[in-house]
CSV table of C-alpha atoms and ligand atoms in Angstrom, one decimal:
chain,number,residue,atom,x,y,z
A,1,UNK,CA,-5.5,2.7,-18.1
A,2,UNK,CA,-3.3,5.1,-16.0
A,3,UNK,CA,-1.7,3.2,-13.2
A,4,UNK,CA,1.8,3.6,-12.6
A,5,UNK,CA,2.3,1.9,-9.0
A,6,UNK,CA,4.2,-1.0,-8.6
A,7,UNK,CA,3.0,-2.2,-5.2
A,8,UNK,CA,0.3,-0.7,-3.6
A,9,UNK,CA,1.6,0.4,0.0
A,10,UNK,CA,-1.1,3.6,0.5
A,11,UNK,CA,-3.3,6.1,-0.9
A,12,UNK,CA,-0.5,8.6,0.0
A,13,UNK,CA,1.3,7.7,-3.3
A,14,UNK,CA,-2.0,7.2,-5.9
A,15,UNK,CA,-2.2,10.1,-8.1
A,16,UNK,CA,-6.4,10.9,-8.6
A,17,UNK,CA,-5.9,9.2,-12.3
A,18,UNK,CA,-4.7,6.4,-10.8
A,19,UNK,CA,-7.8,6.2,-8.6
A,20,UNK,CA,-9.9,6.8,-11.2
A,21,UNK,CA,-8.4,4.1,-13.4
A,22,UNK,CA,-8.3,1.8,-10.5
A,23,UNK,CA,-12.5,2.4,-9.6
A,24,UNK,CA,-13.0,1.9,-14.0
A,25,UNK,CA,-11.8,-1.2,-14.1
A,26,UNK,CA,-13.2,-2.3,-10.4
A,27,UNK,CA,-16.7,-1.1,-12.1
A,28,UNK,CA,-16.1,-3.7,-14.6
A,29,UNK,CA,-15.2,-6.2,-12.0
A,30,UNK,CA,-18.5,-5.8,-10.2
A,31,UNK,CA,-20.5,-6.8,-13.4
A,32,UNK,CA,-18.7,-10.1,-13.7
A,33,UNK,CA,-18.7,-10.4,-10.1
A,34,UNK,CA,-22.8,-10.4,-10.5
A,35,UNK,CA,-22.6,-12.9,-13.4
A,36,UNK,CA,-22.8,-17.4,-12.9
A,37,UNK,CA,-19.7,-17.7,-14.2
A,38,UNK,CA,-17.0,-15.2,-12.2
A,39,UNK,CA,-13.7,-16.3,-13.8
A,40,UNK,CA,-10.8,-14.0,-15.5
A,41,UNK,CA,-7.6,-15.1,-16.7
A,42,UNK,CA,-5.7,-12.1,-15.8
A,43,UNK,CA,-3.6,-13.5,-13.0
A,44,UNK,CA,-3.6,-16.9,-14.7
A,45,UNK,CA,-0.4,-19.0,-13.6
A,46,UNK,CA,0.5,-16.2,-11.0
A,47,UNK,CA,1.0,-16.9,-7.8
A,48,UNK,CA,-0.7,-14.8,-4.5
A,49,UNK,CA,0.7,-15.4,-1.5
A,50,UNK,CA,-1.5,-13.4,1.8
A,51,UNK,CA,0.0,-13.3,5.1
A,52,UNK,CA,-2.2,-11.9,7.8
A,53,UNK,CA,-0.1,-11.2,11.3
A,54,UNK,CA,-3.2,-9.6,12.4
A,55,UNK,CA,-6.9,-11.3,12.5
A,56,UNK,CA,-9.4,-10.1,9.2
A,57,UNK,CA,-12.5,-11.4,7.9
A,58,UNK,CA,-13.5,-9.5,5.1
A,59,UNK,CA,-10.1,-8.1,3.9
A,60,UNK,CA,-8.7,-12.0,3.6
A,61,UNK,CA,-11.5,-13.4,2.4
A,62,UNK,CA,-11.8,-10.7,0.0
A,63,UNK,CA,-8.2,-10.9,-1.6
A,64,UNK,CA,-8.3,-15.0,-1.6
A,65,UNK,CA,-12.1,-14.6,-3.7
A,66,UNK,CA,-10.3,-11.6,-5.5
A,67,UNK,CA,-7.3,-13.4,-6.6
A,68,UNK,CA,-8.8,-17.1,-7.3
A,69,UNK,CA,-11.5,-15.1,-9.7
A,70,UNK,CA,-8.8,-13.8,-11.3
A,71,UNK,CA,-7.2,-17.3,-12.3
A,72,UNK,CA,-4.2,-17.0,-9.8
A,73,UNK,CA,-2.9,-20.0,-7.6
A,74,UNK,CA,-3.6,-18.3,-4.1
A,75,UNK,CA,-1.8,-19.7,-0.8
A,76,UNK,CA,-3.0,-18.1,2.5
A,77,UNK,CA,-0.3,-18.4,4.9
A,78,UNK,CA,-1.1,-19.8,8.0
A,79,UNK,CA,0.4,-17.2,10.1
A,80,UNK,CA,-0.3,-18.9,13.8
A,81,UNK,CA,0.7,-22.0,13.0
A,82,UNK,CA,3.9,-20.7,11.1
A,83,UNK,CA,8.0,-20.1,11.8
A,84,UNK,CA,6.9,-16.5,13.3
A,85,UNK,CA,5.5,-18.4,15.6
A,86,UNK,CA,9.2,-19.8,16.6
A,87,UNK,CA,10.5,-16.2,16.4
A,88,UNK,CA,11.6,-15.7,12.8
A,89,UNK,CA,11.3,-12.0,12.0
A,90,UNK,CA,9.3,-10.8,9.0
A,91,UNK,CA,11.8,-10.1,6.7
A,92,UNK,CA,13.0,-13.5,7.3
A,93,UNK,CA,9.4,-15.1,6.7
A,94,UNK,CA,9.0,-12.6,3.2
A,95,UNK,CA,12.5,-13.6,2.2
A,96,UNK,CA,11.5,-17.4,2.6
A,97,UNK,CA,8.7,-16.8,0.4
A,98,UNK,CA,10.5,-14.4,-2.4
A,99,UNK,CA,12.6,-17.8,-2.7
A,100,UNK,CA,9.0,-19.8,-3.9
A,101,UNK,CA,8.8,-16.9,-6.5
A,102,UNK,CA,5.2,-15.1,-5.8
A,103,UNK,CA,3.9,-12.6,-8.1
A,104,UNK,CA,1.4,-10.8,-5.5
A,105,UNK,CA,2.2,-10.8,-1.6
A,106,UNK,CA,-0.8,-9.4,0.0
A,107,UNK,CA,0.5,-8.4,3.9
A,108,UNK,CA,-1.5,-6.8,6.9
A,109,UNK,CA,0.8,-6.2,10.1
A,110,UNK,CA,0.2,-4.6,13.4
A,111,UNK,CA,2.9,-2.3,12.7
A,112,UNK,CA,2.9,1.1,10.8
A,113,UNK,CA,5.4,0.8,7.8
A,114,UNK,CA,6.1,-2.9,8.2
A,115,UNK,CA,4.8,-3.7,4.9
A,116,UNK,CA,6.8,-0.6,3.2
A,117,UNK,CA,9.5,-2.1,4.6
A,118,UNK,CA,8.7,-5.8,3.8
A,119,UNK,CA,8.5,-4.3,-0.4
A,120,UNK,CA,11.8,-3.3,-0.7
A,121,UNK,CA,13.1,-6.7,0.3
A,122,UNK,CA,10.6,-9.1,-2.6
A,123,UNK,CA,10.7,-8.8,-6.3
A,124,UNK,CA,6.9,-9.0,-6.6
A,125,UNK,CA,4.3,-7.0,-6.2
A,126,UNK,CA,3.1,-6.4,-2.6
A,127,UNK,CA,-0.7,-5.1,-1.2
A,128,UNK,CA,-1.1,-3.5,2.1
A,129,UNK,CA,-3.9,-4.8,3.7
A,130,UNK,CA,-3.7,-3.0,6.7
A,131,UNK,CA,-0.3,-1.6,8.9
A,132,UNK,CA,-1.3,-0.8,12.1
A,133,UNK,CA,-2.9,2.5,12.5
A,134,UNK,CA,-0.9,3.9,9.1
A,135,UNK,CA,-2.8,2.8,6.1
A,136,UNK,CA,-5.5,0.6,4.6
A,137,UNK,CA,-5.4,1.8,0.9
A,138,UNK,CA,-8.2,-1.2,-0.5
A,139,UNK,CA,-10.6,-0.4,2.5
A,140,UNK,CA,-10.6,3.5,1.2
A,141,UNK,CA,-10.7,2.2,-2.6
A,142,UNK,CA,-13.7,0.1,-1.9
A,143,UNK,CA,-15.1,3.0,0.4
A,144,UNK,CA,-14.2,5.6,-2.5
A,145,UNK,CA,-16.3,2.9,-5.3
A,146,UNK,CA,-19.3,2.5,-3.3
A,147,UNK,CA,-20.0,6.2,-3.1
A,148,UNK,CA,-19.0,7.3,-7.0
A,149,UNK,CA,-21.5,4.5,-7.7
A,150,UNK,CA,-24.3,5.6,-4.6
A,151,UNK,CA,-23.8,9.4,-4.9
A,152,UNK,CA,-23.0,9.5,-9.0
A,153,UNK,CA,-19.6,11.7,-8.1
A,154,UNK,CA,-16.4,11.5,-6.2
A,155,UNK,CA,-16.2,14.9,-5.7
A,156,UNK,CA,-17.5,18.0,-4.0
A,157,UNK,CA,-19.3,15.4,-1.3
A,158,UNK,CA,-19.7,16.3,2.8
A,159,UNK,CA,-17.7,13.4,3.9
A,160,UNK,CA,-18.7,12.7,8.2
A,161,UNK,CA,-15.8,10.1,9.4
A,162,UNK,CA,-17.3,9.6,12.8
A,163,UNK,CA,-15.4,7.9,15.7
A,164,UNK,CA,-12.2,6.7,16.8
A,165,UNK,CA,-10.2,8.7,14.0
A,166,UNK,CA,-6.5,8.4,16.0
A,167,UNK,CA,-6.3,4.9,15.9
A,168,UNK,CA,-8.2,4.1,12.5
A,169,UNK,CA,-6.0,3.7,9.1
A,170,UNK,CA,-9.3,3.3,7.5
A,171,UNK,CA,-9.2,7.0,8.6
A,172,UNK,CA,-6.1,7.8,7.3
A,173,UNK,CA,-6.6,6.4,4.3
A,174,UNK,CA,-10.0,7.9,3.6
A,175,UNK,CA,-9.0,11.7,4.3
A,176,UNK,CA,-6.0,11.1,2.1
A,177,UNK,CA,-8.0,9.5,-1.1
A,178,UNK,CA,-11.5,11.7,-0.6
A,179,UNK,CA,-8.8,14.8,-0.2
A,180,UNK,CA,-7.2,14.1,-3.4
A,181,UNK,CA,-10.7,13.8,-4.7
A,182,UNK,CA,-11.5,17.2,-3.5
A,183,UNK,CA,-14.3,16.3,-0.9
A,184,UNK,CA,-15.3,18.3,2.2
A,185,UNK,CA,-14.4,16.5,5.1
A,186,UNK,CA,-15.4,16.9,8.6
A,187,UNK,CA,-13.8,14.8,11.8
A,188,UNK,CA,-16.2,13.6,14.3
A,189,UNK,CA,-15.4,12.5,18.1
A,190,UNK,CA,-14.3,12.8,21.1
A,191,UNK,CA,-11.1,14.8,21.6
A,192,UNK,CA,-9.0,12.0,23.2
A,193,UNK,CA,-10.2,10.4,19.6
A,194,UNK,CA,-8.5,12.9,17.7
A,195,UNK,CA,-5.0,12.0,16.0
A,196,UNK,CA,-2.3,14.6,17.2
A,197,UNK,CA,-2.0,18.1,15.1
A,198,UNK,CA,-5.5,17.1,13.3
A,199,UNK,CA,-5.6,20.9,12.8
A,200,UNK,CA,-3.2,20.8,9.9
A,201,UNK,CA,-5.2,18.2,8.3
A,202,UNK,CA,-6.9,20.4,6.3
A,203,UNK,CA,-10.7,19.3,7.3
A,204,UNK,CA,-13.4,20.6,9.6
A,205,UNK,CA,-13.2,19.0,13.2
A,206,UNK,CA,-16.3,18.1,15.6
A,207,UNK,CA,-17.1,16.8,18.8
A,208,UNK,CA,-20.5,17.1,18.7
A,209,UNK,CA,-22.5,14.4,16.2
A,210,UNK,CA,-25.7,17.0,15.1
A,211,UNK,CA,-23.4,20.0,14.3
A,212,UNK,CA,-20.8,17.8,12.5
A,213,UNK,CA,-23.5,15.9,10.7
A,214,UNK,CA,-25.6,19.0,9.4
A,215,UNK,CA,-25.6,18.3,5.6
A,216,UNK,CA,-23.4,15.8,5.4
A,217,UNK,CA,-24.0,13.3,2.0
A,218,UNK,CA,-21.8,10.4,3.5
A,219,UNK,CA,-21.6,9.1,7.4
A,220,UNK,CA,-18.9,6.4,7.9
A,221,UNK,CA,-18.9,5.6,10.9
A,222,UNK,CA,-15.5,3.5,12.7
A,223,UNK,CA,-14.6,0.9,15.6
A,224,UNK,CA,-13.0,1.7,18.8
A,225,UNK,CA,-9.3,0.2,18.0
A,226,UNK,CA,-9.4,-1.3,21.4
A,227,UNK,CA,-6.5,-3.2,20.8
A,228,UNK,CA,-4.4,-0.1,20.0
A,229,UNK,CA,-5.3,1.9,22.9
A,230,UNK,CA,-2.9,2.0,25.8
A,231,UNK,CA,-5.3,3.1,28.8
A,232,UNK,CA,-8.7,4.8,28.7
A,233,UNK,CA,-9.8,6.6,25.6
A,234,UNK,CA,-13.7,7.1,26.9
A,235,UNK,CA,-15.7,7.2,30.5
A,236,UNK,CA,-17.6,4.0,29.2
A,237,UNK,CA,-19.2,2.6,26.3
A,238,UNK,CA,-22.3,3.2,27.0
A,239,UNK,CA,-21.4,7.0,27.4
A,240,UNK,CA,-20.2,6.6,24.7
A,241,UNK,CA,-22.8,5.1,22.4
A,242,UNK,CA,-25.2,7.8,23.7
A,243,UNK,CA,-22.6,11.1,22.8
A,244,UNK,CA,-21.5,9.2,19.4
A,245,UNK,CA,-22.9,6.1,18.8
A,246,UNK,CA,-25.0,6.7,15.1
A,247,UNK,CA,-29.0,6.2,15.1
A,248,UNK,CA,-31.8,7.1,13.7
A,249,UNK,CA,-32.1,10.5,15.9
A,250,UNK,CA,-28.6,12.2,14.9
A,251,UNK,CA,-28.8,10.8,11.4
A,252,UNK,CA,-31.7,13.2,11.5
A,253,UNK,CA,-28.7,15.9,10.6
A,254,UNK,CA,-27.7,14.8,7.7
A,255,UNK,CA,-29.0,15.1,4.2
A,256,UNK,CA,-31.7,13.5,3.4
A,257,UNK,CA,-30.5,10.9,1.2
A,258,UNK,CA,-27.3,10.3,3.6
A,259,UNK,CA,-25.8,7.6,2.8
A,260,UNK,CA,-24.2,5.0,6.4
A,261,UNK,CA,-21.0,3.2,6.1
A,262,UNK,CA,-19.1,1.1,8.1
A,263,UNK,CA,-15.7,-1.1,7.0
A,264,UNK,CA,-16.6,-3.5,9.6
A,265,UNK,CA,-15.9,-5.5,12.1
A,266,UNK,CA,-18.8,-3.3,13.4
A,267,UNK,CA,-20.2,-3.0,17.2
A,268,UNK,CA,-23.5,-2.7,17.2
A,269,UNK,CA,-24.9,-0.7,20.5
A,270,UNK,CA,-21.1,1.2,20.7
A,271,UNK,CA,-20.5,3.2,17.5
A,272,UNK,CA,-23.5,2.3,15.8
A,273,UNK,CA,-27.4,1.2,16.5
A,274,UNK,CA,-28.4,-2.0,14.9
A,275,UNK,CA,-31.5,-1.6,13.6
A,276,UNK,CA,-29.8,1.3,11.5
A,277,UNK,CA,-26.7,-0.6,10.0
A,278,UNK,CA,-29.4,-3.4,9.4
A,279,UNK,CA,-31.6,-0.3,7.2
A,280,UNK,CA,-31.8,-1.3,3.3
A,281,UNK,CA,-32.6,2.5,3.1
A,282,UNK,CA,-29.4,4.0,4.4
A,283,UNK,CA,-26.7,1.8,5.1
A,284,UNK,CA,-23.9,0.3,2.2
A,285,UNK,CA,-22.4,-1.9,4.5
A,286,UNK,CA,-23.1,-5.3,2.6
A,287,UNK,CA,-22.4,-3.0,-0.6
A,288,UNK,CA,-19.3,-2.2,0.6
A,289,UNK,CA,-17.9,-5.5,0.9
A,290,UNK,CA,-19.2,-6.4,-2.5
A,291,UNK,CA,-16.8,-3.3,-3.5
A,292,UNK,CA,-14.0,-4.9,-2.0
A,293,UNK,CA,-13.9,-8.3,-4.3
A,294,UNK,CA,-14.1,-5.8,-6.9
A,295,UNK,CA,-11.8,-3.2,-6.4
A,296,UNK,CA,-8.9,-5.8,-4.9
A,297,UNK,CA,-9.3,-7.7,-8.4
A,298,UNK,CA,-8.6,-4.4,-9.9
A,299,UNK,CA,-5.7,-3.2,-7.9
A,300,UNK,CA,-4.1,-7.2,-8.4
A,301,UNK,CA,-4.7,-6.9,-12.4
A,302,UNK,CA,-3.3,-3.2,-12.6
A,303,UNK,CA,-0.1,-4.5,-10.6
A,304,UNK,CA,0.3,-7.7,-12.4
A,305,UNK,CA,0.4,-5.8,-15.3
A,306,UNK,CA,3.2,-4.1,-14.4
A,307,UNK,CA,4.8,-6.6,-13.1
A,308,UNK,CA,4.3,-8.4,-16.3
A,309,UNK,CA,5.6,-5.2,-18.1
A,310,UNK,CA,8.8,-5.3,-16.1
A,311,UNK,CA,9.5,-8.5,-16.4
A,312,UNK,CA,9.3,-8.3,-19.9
A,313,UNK,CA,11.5,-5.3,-20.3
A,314,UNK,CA,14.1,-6.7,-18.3
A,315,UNK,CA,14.4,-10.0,-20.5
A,316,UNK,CA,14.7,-7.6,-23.7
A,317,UNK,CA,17.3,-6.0,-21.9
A,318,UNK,CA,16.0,-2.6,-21.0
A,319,UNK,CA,17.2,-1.2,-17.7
A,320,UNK,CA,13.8,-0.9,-15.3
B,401,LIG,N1,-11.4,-3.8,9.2
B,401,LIG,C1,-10.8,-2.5,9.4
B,401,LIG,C2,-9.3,-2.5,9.6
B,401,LIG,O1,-8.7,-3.6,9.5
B,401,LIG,C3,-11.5,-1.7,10.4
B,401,LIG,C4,-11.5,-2.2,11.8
B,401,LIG,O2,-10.8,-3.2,12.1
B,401,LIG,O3,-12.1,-1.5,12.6
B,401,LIG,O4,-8.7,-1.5,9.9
């Protein structure tokens, strides 16, 4: 197993045998996941400790399953009802916890780089689950699995990321992991929708659905951030749904055996059409959230066993 990382901040810093070693074990992950009996011992008398300053379904959900299948005693922080509440900053809420000794602090924030910053002041291992529009490494990870395991390859796939690309760090961290992987990617939306200098991103941009879609072997489709817009990014949603929005009719322009994703929370009638996401036939979406039990138990193991590595080194004595 190659995995060097000792806190998983972004994609930007995974080297592609990282990823690969990261999707192996995940792979493993989804058989037990499928099996009566779901337990590991691999974070057995560890400690997970998730803080959420922004609201999550899935990712939360995900990590607390992830982590308790892996043996670990998991706390999920109350965040509204906490000290932040009162004004204590989040250094001073991580430090606070460092102090109850966590192995695994599992962080999403609202701002870019908060959780970056937030790792260099624990001794454990930390997860970003999402810093404002920067990164969302185990959203890519998961998106990454479910189409090695759909398409048979990570590589040399026409990758569509349709929608609101400048506010989405499921974006970001997509382009930087299918990149690595040495995909064909192609940008799709509006150009209000488009991050600033997406030129030098290296990947074909579009704002018209059938030409970006033509051939395209994976559509992922994203949400309007509507909460990290400042003004108008569109004329109207229903504008909107009709120039972008994914159905049937524009899915026409992709391959044939295209496959639809969506990380969710999803809007059906805005960026996608129901009946489609709801299509056994086309859409992962449910698949993809299976992927992220999976692939989050993989990325806690490969850090715990760092962790555990380090530790150990440092009690023989051997400067880490
Ligand atoms: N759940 C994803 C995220 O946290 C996507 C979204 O919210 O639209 O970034």
């Amino acid at each position: 197993m190659t995995f060097r990382a000792r806190h998983l901040l972004g994609i930007e810093q995974l080297a592609p045998d990282e990823i690969r070693s990261l999707l192996d074990l995940a792979d493993t992950y989804v058989d037990l996941n499928r099996r009566t009996i779901k337990r590991t011992d691999a974070l057995a008398g560890m400690t997970q400790i998730n803080m959420f300053f922004e609201a999550s379904t899935r990712t939360q959900s995900s990590f607390e399953i992830a982590g308790k299948r892996l043996g670990a005693d998991v706390m999920n922080m109350a965040v509204a009802h906490s000290s932040v509440k009162k004004g204590e900053t989040l250094i001073d809420t991580a430090l606070t916890l460092n102090a109850m000794h966590p192995d695994l602090l599992v962080v999403r924030h609202p701002n870019s780089g908060a959780v970056a910053l937030l790792a260099q002041k624990v001794n454990c291992a930390v997860l970003n689950a999402g810093d404002g529009k920067h990164e969302h490494p185990t959203q890519a990870l998961l998106d990454a699995l479910t189409i090695r395991r759909r398409k048979g390859r990570l590589q040399r796939l026409v990758v569509a990321i349709c929608g609101d690309i400048a506010h989405s760090r499921v974006a970001r961290s997509n382009l930087l992991l299918l990149g690595k992987m040495e995909n064909r990617i192609r940008l799709i939306g509006p150009p209000t929708l488009m991050p600033a200098g997406v030129a030098e991103f290296g990947c074909e941009v579009y704002d018209d659905m059938a030409e970006g879609l033509k051939g395209a072997d994976v559509v992922m489709m994203l949400r309007l951030q509507k909460e990290r817009m400042d003004g108008g990014f569109i004329p109207s949603e229903r504008e909107y749904y009709h120039r972008y929005g994914l159905d049937a009719e524009k899915l026409a322009h992709a391959k044939e055996d295209a496959i639809v994703m969506h990380p969710g929370p999803m809007n059906r009638g805005v960026e996608i059409d129901g009946t489609l996401a709801d299509d056994i036939n086309r859409s992962v979406i449910q698949e993809q959230v299976e992927m992220g039990v999976a692939v989050r138990m993989a990325a806690m193991d490969l850090l715990a066993r760092n962790l555990k590595a380090e530790r150990g080194a440092r009690a023989a004595g051997v400067v880490v």
